[in-house]
PDB file of C-alpha atoms in Angstrom:
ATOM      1  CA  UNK A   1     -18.430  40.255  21.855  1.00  0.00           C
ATOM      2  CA  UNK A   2     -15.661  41.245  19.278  1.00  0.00           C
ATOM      3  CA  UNK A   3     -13.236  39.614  17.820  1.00  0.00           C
ATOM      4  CA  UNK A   4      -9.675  40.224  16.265  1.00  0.00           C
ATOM      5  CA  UNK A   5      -7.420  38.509  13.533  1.00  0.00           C
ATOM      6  CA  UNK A   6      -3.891  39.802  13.116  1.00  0.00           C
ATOM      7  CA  UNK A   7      -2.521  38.968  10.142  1.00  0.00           C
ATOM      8  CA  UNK A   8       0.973  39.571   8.767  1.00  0.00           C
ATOM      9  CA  UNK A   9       3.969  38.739  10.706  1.00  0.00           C
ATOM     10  CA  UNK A  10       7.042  37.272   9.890  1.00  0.00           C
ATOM     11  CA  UNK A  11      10.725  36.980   9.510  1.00  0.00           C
ATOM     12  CA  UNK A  12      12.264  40.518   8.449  1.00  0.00           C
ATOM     13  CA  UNK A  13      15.813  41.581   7.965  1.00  0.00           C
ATOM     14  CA  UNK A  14      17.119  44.628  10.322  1.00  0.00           C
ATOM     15  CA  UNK A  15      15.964  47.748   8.684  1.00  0.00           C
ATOM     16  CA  UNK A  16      12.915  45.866   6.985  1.00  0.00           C
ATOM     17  CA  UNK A  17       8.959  46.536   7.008  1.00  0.00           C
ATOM     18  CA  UNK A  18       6.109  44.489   7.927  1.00  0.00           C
ATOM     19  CA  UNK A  19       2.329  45.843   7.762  1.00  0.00           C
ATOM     20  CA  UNK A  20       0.508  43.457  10.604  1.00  0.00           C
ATOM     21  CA  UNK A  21      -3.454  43.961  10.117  1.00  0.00           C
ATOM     22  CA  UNK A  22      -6.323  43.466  12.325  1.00  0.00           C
ATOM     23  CA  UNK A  23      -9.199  42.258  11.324  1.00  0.00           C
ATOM     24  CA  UNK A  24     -12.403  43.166  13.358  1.00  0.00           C
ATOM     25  CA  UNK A  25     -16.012  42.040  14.443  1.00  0.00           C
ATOM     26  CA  UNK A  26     -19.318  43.973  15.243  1.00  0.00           C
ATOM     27  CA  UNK A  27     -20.887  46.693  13.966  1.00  0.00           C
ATOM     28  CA  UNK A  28     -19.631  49.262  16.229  1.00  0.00           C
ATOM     29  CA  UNK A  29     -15.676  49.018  14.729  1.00  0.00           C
ATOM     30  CA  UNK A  30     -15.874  52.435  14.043  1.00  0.00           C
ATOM     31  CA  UNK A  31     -16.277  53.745  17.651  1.00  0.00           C
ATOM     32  CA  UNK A  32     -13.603  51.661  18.939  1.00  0.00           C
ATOM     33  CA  UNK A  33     -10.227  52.566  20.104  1.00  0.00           C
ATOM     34  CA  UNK A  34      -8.179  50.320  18.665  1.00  0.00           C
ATOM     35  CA  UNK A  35      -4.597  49.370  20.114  1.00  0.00           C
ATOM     36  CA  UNK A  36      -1.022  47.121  19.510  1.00  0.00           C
ATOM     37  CA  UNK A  37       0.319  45.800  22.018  1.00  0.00           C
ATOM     38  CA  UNK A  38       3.530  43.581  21.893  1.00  0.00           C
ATOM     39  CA  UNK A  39       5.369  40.849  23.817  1.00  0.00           C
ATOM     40  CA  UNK A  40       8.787  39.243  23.724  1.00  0.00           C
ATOM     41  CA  UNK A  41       9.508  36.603  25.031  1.00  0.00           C
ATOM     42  CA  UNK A  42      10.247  36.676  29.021  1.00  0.00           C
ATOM     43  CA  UNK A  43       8.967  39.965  28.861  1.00  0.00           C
ATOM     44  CA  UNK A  44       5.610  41.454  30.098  1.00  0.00           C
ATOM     45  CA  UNK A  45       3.556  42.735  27.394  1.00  0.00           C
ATOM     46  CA  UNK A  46       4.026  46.383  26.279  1.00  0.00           C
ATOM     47  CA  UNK A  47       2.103  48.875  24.162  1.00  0.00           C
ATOM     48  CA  UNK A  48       3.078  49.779  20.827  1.00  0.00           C
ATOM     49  CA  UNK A  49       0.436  52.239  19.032  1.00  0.00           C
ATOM     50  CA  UNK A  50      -3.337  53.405  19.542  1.00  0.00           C
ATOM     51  CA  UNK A  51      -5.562  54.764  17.192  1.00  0.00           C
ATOM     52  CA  UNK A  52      -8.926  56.975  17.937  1.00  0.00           C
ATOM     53  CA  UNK A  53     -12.370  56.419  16.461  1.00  0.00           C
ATOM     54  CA  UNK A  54     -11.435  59.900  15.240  1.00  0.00           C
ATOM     55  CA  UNK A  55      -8.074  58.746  13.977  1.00  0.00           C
ATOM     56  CA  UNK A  56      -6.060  60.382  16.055  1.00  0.00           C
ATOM     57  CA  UNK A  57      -2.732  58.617  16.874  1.00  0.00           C
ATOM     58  CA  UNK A  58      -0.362  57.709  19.815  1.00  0.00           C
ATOM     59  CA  UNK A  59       2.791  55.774  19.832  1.00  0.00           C
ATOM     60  CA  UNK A  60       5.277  53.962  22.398  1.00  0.00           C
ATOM     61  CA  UNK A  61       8.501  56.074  22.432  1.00  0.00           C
ATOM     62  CA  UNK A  62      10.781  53.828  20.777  1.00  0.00           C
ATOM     63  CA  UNK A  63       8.006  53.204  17.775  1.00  0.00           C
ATOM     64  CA  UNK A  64       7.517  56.960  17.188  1.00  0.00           C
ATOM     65  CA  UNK A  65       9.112  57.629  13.741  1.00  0.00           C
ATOM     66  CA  UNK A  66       9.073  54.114  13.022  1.00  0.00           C
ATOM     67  CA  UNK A  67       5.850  52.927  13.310  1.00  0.00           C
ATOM     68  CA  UNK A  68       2.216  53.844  11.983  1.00  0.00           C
ATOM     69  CA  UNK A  69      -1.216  53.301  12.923  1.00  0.00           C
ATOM     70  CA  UNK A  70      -4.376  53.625  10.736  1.00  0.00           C
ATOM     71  CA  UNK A  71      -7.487  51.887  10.163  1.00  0.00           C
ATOM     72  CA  UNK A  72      -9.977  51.644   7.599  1.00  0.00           C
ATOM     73  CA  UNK A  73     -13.940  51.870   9.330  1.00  0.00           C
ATOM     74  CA  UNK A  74     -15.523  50.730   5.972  1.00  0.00           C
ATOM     75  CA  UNK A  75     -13.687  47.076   5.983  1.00  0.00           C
ATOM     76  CA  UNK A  76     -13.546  46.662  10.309  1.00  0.00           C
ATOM     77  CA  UNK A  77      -9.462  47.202   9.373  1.00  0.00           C
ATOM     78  CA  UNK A  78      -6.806  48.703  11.474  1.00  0.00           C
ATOM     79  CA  UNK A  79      -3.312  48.369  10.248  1.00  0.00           C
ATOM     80  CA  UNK A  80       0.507  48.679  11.840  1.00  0.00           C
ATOM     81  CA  UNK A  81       3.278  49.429   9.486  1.00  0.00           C
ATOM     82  CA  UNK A  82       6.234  48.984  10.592  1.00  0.00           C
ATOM     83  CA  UNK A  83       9.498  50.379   9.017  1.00  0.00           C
ATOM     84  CA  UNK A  84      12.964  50.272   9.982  1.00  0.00           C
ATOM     85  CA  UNK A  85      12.500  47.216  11.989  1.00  0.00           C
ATOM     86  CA  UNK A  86      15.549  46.294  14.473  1.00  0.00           C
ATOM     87  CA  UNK A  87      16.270  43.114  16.436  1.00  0.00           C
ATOM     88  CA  UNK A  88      14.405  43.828  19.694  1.00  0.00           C
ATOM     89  CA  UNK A  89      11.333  44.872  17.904  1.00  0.00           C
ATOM     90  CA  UNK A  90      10.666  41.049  17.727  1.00  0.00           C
ATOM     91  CA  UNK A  91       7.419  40.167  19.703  1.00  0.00           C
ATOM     92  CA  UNK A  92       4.149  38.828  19.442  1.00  0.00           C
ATOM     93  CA  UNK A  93       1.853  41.672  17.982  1.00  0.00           C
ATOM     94  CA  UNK A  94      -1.736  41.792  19.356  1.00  0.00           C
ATOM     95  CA  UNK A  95      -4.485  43.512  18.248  1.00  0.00           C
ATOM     96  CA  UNK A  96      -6.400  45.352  21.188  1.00  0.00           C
ATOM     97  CA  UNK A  97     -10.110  46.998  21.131  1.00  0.00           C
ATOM     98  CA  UNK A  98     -11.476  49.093  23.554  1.00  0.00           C
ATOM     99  CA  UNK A  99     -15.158  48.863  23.218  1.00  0.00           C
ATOM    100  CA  UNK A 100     -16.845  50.935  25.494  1.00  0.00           C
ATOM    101  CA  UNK A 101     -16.498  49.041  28.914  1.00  0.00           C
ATOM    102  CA  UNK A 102     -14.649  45.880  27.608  1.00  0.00           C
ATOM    103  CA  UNK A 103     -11.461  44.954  26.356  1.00  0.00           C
ATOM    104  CA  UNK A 104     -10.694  42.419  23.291  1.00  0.00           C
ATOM    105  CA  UNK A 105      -7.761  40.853  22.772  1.00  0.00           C
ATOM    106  CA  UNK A 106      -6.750  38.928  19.024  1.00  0.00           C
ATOM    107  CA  UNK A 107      -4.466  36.007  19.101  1.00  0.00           C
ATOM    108  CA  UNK A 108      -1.420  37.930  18.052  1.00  0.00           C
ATOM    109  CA  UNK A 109       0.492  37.338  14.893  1.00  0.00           C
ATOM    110  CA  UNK A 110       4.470  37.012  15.579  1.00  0.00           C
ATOM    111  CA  UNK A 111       7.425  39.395  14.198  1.00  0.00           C
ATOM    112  CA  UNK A 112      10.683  38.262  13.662  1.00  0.00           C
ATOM    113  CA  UNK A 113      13.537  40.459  13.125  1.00  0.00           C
ATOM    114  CA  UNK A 114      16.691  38.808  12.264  1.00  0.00           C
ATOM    115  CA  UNK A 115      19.429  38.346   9.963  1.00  0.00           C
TER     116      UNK A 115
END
């Protein structure tokens, strides 16, 4: 069993940053791919960024520039930093870990981008 905590959302003005974190169980964190996924609302949920257990990186188009992934093995951390931040990138965030087999979902942490 792991668990996530995302921590960090909130209201932001267009063309703002937020850094949403993940907090993560078990002593296997480092081997995990870890994974944000977002959802607005009436909309099916979407995903936003991966990062390997080797740290390699992928993005969602519309994130790429925008958008980083990293994590930090020794504190069970991955982080999303979030830059330039427009209107429609408000959604619930969730944190996502592939562990082996099983997927993980965290409660999500909400983003608001507005004026």
């Amino acid at each position: 069993q792991v668990q996530l905590a995302e921590s960090g959302g909130g209201l932001v003005q267009p063309g703002g940053s937020l850094r949403l974190s993940c907090a993560a169980s078990g002593s296997g964190f480092s081997f995990y791919v870890m994974n944000w996924y977002r959802q607005a609302p009436g909309k099916q949920r979407e995903f936003t960024a991966r990062i390997t257990s080797s740290g390699g990186t992928y993005y969602a188009g519309s994130m790429k520039g925008r958008f980083t992934i990293s994590r930090d093995n020794a504190k069970n951390m991955v982080y999303l930093q979030m830059n330039s931040l427009k209107p429609e990138d408000t959604a619930v965030y969730y944190c996502n870990a592939e562990a082996m087999s099983q997927t993980y979902w965290g409660q999500g942490t909400q983003v608001t981008v507005s004026s």
